[in-house]
Amino acid sequence: MHDNLATAYPAAVPGLFNVGLLHTSATGREGHEPYAPCTLDDLRVKQYDYWALGHVHKRKSSAASRW
């Protein structure tokens, strides 16, 4: 999958806790093929409270704090 799926997510709903779940390799990971690539800015623009991202089965923090 080489499409940026994050761009298809709806905007956050005001007054609710917004969670996004996305199977993606984000900006990539050494030793792994790209999958549904996206950037942190692609996620930030949606203004979600939390993003659960996954592709590589190893924990990694992509942002030190909430946007």
PDB file of C-alpha atoms in Angstrom:
ATOM      1  CA  MET A   1       0.000   0.000   0.000  1.00  0.00           C
ATOM      2  CA  HIS A   2       1.636   3.218  -1.120  1.00  0.00           C
ATOM      3  CA  ASP A   3      -1.309   5.590  -0.584  1.00  0.00           C
ATOM      4  CA  ASN A   4      -1.393   8.085   2.279  1.00  0.00           C
ATOM      5  CA  LEU A   5      -4.496   6.877   4.136  1.00  0.00           C
ATOM      6  CA  ALA A   6      -4.254   9.596   6.798  1.00  0.00           C
ATOM      7  CA  THR A   7      -5.545  12.202   4.356  1.00  0.00           C
ATOM      8  CA  ALA A   8      -8.898  10.384   4.114  1.00  0.00           C
ATOM      9  CA  TYR A   9      -9.617  10.573   7.864  1.00  0.00           C
ATOM     10  CA  PRO A  10     -12.340  13.032   8.884  1.00  0.00           C
ATOM     11  CA  ALA A  11     -11.605  16.124  10.935  1.00  0.00           C
ATOM     12  CA  ALA A  12     -11.809  15.795  14.721  1.00  0.00           C
ATOM     13  CA  VAL A  13     -15.245  16.203  16.301  1.00  0.00           C
ATOM     14  CA  PRO A  14     -15.200  19.140  18.746  1.00  0.00           C
ATOM     15  CA  GLY A  15     -16.083  18.237  22.336  1.00  0.00           C
ATOM     16  CA  LEU A  16     -15.184  14.541  21.941  1.00  0.00           C
ATOM     17  CA  PHE A  17     -11.956  12.622  22.556  1.00  0.00           C
ATOM     18  CA  ASN A  18     -10.840  11.777  19.017  1.00  0.00           C
ATOM     19  CA  VAL A  19      -8.778   8.620  18.407  1.00  0.00           C
ATOM     20  CA  GLY A  20      -7.297   7.571  15.079  1.00  0.00           C
ATOM     21  CA  LEU A  21      -6.186   4.012  14.349  1.00  0.00           C
ATOM     22  CA  LEU A  22      -3.997   3.564  11.282  1.00  0.00           C
ATOM     23  CA  HIS A  23      -1.889   0.721   9.895  1.00  0.00           C
ATOM     24  CA  THR A  24       1.087   2.713   8.579  1.00  0.00           C
ATOM     25  CA  SER A  25       4.859   2.805   8.547  1.00  0.00           C
ATOM     26  CA  ALA A  26       4.578   6.618   8.830  1.00  0.00           C
ATOM     27  CA  THR A  27       7.804   8.118   7.415  1.00  0.00           C
ATOM     28  CA  GLY A  28       9.481   4.717   7.211  1.00  0.00           C
ATOM     29  CA  ARG A  29      11.568   2.395   9.299  1.00  0.00           C
ATOM     30  CA  GLU A  30      14.964   0.957   8.390  1.00  0.00           C
ATOM     31  CA  GLY A  31      14.713  -2.639   7.244  1.00  0.00           C
ATOM     32  CA  HIS A  32      10.969  -2.458   6.487  1.00  0.00           C
ATOM     33  CA  GLU A  33       9.066  -1.751   3.309  1.00  0.00           C
ATOM     34  CA  PRO A  34       6.943   1.424   3.362  1.00  0.00           C
ATOM     35  CA  TYR A  35       3.254   0.863   4.036  1.00  0.00           C
ATOM     36  CA  ALA A  36       0.599   3.597   3.758  1.00  0.00           C
ATOM     37  CA  PRO A  37       3.237   6.304   4.359  1.00  0.00           C
ATOM     38  CA  CYS A  38       2.272   9.575   6.047  1.00  0.00           C
ATOM     39  CA  THR A  39       3.971  12.360   7.969  1.00  0.00           C
ATOM     40  CA  LEU A  40       3.368  13.643  11.484  1.00  0.00           C
ATOM     41  CA  ASP A  41       1.987  16.811   9.905  1.00  0.00           C
ATOM     42  CA  ASP A  42      -0.590  14.706   8.023  1.00  0.00           C
ATOM     43  CA  LEU A  43      -1.768  13.450  11.423  1.00  0.00           C
ATOM     44  CA  ARG A  44      -1.513  16.773  13.270  1.00  0.00           C
ATOM     45  CA  VAL A  45      -3.767  18.562  10.797  1.00  0.00           C
ATOM     46  CA  LYS A  46      -6.637  16.225  11.806  1.00  0.00           C
ATOM     47  CA  GLN A  47      -6.387  17.530  15.418  1.00  0.00           C
ATOM     48  CA  TYR A  48      -7.050  14.110  16.985  1.00  0.00           C
ATOM     49  CA  ASP A  49      -6.257  13.626  20.663  1.00  0.00           C
ATOM     50  CA  TYR A  50      -4.507  10.292  20.105  1.00  0.00           C
ATOM     51  CA  TRP A  51      -3.180   8.322  17.152  1.00  0.00           C
ATOM     52  CA  ALA A  52      -2.513   4.584  17.451  1.00  0.00           C
ATOM     53  CA  LEU A  53      -0.169   3.710  14.604  1.00  0.00           C
ATOM     54  CA  GLY A  54       1.260   0.370  13.652  1.00  0.00           C
ATOM     55  CA  HIS A  55       3.113  -1.618  11.041  1.00  0.00           C
ATOM     56  CA  VAL A  56       6.402  -2.624  12.635  1.00  0.00           C
ATOM     57  CA  HIS A  57       5.731  -4.747  15.717  1.00  0.00           C
ATOM     58  CA  LYS A  58       8.045  -2.830  18.009  1.00  0.00           C
ATOM     59  CA  ARG A  59       7.198   0.105  20.295  1.00  0.00           C
ATOM     60  CA  LYS A  60       8.313   3.560  19.154  1.00  0.00           C
ATOM     61  CA  SER A  61       7.216   7.032  20.153  1.00  0.00           C
ATOM     62  CA  SER A  62       6.826   9.352  17.171  1.00  0.00           C
ATOM     63  CA  ALA A  63       6.088  12.530  19.151  1.00  0.00           C
ATOM     64  CA  ALA A  64       7.272  13.540  22.609  1.00  0.00           C
ATOM     65  CA  SER A  65       4.036  15.322  23.488  1.00  0.00           C
ATOM     66  CA  ARG A  66       0.608  16.110  22.203  1.00  0.00           C
ATOM     67  CA  TRP A  67       0.702  18.455  19.212  1.00  0.00           C
TER      68      TRP A  67
END
